[in-house]
Coordinates of N, CA and C in Angstrom, one line a residue:
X1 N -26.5 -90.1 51.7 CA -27.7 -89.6 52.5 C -28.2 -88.3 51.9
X2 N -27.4 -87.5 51.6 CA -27.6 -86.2 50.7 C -28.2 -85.9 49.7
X3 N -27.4 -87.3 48.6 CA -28.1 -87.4 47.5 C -29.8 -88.2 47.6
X4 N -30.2 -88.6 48.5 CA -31.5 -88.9 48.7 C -32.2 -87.6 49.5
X5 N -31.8 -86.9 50.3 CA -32.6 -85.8 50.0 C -32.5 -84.9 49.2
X6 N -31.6 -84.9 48.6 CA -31.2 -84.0 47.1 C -32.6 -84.2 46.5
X7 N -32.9 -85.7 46.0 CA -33.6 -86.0 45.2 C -35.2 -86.3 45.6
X8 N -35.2 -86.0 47.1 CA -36.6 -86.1 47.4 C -36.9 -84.5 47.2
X9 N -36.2 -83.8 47.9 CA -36.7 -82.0 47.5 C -37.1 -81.7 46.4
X10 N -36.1 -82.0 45.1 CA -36.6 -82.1 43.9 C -38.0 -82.8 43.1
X11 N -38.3 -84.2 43.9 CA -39.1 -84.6 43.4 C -40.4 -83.8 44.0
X12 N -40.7 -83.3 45.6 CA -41.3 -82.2 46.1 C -41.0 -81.2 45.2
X13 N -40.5 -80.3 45.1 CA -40.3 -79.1 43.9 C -41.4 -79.4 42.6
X14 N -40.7 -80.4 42.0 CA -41.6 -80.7 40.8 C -42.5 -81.3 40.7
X15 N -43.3 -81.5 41.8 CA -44.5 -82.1 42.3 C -45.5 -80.8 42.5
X16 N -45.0 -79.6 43.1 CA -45.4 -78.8 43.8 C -46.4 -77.9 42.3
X17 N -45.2 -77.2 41.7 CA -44.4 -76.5 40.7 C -45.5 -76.8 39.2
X18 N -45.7 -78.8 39.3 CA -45.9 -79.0 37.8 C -47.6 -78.9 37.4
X19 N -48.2 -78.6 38.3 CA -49.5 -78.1 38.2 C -49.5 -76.4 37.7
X20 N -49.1 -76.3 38.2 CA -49.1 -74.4 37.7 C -48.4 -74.1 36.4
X21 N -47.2 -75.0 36.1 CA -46.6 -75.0 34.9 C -47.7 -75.5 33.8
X22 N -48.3 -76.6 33.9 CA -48.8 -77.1 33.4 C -50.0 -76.2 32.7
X23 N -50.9 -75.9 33.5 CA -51.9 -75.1 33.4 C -51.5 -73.7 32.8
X24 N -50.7 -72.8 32.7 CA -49.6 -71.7 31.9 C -49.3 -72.5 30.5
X25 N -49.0 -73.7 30.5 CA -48.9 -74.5 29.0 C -49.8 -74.4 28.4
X26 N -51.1 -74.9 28.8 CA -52.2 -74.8 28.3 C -52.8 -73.6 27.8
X27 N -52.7 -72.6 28.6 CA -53.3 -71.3 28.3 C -52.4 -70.4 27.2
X28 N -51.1 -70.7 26.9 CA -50.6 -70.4 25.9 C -49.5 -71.4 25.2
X29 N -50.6 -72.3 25.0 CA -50.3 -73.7 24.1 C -50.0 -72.8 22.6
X30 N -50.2 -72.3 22.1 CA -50.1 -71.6 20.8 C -49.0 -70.9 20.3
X31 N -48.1 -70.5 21.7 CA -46.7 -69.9 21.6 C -45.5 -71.2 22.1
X32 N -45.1 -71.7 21.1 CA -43.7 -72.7 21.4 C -42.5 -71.9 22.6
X33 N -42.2 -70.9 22.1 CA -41.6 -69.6 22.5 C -41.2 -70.2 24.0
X34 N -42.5 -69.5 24.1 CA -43.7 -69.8 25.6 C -43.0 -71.2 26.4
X35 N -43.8 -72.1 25.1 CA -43.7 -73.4 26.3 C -42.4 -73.6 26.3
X36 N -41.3 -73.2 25.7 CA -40.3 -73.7 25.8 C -39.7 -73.2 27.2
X37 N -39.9 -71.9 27.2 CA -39.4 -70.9 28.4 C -40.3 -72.1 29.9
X38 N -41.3 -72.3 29.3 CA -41.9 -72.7 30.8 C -41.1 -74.1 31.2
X39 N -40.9 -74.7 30.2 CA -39.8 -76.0 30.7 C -38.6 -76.0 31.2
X40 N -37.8 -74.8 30.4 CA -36.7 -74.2 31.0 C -36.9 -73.7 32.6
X41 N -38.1 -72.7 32.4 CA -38.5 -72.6 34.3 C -38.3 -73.4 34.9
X42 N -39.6 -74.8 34.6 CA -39.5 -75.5 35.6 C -38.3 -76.5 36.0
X43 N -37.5 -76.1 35.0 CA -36.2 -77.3 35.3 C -35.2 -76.4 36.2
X44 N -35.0 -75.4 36.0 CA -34.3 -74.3 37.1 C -34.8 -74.0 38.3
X45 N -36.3 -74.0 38.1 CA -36.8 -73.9 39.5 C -36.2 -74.8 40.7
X46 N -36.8 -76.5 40.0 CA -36.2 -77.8 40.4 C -34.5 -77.4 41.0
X47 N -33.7 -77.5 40.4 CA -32.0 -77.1 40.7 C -32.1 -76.1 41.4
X48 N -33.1 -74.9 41.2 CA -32.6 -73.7 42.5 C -33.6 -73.7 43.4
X49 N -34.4 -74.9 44.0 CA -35.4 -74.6 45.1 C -34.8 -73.9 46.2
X50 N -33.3 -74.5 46.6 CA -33.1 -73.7 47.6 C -33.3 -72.4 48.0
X51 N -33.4 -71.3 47.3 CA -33.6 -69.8 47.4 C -34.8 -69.3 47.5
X52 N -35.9 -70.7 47.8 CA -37.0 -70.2 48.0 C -37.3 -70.7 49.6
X53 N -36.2 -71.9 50.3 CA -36.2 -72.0 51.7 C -35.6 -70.7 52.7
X54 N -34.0 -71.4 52.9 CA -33.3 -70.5 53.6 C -33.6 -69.1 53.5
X55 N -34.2 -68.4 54.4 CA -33.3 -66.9 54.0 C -33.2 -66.2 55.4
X56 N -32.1 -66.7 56.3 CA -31.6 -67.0 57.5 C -30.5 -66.3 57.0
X57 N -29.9 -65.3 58.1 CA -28.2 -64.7 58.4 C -28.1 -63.7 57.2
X58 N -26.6 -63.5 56.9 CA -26.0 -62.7 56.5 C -26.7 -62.8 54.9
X59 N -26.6 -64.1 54.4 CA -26.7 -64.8 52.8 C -28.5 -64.1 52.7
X60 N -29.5 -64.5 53.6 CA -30.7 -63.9 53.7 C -30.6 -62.4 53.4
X61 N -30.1 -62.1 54.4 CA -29.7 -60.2 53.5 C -29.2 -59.9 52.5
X62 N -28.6 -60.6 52.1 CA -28.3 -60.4 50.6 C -29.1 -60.8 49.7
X63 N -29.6 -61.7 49.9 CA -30.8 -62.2 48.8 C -31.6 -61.1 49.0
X64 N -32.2 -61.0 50.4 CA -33.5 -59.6 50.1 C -32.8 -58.7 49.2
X65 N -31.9 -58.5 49.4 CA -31.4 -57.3 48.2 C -31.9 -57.5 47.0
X66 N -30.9 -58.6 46.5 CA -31.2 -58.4 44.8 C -32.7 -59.3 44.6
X67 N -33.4 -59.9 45.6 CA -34.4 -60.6 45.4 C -36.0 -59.9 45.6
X68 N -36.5 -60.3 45.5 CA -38.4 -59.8 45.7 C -38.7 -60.9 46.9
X69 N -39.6 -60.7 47.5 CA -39.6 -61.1 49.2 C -40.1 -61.9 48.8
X70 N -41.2 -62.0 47.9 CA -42.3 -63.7 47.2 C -41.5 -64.0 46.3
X71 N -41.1 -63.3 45.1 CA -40.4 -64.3 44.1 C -39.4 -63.5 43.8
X72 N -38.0 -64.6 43.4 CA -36.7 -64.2 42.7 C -36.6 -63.5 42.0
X73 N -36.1 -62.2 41.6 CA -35.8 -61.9 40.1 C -35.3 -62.8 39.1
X74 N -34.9 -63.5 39.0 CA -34.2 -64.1 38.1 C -35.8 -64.8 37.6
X75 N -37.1 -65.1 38.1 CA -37.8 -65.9 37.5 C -38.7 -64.4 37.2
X76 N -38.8 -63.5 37.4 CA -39.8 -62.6 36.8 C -38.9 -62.1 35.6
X77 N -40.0 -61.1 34.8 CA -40.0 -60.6 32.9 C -40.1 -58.8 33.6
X78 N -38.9 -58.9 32.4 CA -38.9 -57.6 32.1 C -39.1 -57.1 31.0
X79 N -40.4 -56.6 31.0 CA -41.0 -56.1 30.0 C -40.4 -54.8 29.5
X80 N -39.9 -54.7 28.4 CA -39.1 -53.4 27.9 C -40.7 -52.4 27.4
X81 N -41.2 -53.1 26.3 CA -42.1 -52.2 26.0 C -43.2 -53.4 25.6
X82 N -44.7 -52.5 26.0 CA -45.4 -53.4 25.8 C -46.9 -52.4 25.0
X83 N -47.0 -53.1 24.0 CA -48.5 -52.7 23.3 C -49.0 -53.5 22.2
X84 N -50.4 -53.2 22.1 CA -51.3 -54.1 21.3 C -50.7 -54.3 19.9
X85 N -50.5 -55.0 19.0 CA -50.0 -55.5 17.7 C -50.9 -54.6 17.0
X86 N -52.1 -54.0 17.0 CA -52.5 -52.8 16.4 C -52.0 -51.4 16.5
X87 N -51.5 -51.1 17.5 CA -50.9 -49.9 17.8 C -50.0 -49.6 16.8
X88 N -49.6 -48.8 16.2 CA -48.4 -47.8 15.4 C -48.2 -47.0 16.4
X89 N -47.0 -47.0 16.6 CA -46.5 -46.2 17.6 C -45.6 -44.8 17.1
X90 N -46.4 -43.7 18.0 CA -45.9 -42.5 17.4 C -45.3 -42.3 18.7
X91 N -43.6 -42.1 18.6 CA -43.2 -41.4 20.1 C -42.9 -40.1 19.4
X92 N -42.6 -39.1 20.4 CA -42.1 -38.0 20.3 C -40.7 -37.8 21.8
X93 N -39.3 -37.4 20.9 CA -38.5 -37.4 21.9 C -38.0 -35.9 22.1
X94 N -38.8 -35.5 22.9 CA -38.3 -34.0 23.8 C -37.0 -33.5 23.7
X95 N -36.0 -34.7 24.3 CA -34.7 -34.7 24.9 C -34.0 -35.4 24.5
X96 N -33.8 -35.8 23.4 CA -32.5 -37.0 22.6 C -31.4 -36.9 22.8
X97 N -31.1 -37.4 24.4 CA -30.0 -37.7 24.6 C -29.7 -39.0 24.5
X98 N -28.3 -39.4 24.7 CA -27.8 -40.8 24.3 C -28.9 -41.8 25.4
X99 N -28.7 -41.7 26.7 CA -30.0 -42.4 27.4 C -31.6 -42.7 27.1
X100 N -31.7 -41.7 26.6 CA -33.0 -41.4 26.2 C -33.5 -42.1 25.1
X101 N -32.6 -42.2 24.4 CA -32.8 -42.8 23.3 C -32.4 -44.2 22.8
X102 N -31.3 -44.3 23.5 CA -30.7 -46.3 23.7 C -31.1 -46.8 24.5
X103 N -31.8 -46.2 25.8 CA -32.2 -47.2 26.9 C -31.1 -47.0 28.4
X104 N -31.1 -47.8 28.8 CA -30.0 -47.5 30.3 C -30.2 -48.7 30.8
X105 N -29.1 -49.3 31.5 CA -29.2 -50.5 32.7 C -28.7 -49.7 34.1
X106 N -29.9 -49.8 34.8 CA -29.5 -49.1 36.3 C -28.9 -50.5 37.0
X107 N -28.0 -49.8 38.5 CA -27.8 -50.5 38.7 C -28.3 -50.1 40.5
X108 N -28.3 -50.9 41.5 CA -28.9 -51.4 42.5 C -27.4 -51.1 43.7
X109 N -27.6 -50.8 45.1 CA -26.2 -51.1 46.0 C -26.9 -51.5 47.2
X110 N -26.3 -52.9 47.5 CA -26.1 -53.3 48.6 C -25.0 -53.8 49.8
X111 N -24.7 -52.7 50.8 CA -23.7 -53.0 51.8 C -22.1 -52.7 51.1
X112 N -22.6 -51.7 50.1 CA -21.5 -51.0 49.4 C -21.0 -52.0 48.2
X113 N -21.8 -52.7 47.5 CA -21.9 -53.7 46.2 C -22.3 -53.6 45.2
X114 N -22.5 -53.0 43.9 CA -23.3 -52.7 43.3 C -23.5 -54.0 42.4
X115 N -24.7 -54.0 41.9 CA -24.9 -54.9 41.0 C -26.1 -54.5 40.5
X116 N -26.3 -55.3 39.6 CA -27.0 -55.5 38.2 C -27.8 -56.7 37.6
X117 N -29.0 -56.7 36.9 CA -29.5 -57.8 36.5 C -30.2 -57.2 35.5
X118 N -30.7 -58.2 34.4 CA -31.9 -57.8 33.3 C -32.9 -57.1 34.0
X119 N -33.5 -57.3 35.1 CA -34.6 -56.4 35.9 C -34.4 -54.8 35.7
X120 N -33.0 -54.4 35.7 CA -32.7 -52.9 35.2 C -32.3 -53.0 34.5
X121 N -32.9 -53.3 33.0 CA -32.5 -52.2 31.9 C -33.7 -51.6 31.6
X122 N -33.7 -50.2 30.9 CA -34.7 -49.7 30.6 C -34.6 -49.5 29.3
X123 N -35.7 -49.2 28.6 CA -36.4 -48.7 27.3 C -35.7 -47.4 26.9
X124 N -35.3 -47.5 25.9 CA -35.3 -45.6 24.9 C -36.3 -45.9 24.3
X125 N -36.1 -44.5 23.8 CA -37.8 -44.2 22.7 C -37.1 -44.8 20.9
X126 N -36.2 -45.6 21.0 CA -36.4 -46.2 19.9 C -36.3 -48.0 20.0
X127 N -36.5 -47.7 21.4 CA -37.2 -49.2 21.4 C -38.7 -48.7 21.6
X128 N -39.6 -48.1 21.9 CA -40.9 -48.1 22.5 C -41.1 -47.5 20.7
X129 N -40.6 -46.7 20.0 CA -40.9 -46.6 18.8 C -40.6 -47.6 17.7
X130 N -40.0 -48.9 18.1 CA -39.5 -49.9 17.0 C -41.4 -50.6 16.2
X131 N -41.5 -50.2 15.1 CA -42.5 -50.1 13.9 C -43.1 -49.3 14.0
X132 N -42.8 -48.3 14.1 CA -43.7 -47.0 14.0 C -43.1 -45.3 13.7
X133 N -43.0 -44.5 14.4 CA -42.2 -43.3 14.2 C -41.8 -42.9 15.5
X134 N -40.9 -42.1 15.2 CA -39.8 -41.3 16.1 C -39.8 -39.8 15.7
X135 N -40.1 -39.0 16.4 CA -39.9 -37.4 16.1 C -39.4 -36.9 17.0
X136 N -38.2 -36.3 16.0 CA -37.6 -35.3 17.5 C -36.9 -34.1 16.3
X137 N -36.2 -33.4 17.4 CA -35.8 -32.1 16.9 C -34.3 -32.0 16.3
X138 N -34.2 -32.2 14.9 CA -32.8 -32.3 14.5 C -31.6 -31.5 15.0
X139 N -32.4 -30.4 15.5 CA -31.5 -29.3 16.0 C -30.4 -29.9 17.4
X140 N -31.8 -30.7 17.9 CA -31.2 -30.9 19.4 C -30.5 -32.0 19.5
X141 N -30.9 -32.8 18.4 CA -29.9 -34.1 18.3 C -28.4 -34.1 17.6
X142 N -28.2 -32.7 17.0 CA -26.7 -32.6 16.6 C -26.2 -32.1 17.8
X143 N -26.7 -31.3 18.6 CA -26.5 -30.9 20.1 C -25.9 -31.3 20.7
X144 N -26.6 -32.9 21.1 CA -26.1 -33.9 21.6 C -24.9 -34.7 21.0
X145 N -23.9 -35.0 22.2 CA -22.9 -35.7 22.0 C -23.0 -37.1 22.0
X146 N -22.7 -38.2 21.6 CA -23.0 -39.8 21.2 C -24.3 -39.8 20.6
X147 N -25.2 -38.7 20.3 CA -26.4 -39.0 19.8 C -26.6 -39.8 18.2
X148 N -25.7 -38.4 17.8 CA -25.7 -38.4 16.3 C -25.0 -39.2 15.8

């Protein structure tokens, strides 16, 4: 009996789901990348509908935590850095410290839990500088301890 509503939710899911996927295909039919990621979505989506029903009791509090109240983190992008394929990017780094400059993954606490996902990691300035330049002050980067 399970396994038939197993498989009616899913066929709901992918019924719902494969219009919007579809239409995202289309519009960037020209990146494989792309469509590949969007079939991977929609096949995850299908297997994790549940987390878009329940969010009742204790398990509901916890999902609001590491989740977005409309959508999951696990299906949103985390854009590290983002600019036009024309841009040369000139950063300038003030403060070259080890963070500053490799990036950081924050992390989040819930009910005394800490955790973590791709949603926190952040950018250094030699990722937001990758094809372009980086200036900073030699002085201050021998300064720095893990910099150099």
């Amino acid at each position: 009996y399970s396994d038939k509503i197993k498989k009616l939710n899913d066929e709901v899911t992918l019924d719902v789901i494969t219009h919007f996927i579809k239409k995202l295909k289309v519009d960037y039919s020209e990146y494989s990348e792309i469509k590949t990621y969007l079939t991977e979505l929609q096949k995850d989506i299908v297997e994790n509908a549940d987390i878009f029903l329940d969010q009742s009791g204790e398990q509901g509090e916890i999902a609001a935590a590491s989740l977005d109240k409309k959508l999951p983190r696990r299906y949103k992008v985390n854009v590290l850095v983002s600019r036009n394929n024309s841009d040369f990017p000139i950063v300038v780094e003030e403060n070259p410290n080890y963070h500053s400059l490799f990036g950081s993954i924050e992390t989040a606490t819930f009910k005394g839990t800490v955790f973590t996902d791709f949603s926190l990691i952040r950018a250094g300035s030699l990722h937001k500088a990758n094809g372009g330049v980086l200036l900073m002050d030699a002085q201050k980067v021998l300064e720095q301890p893990y910099v150099w």
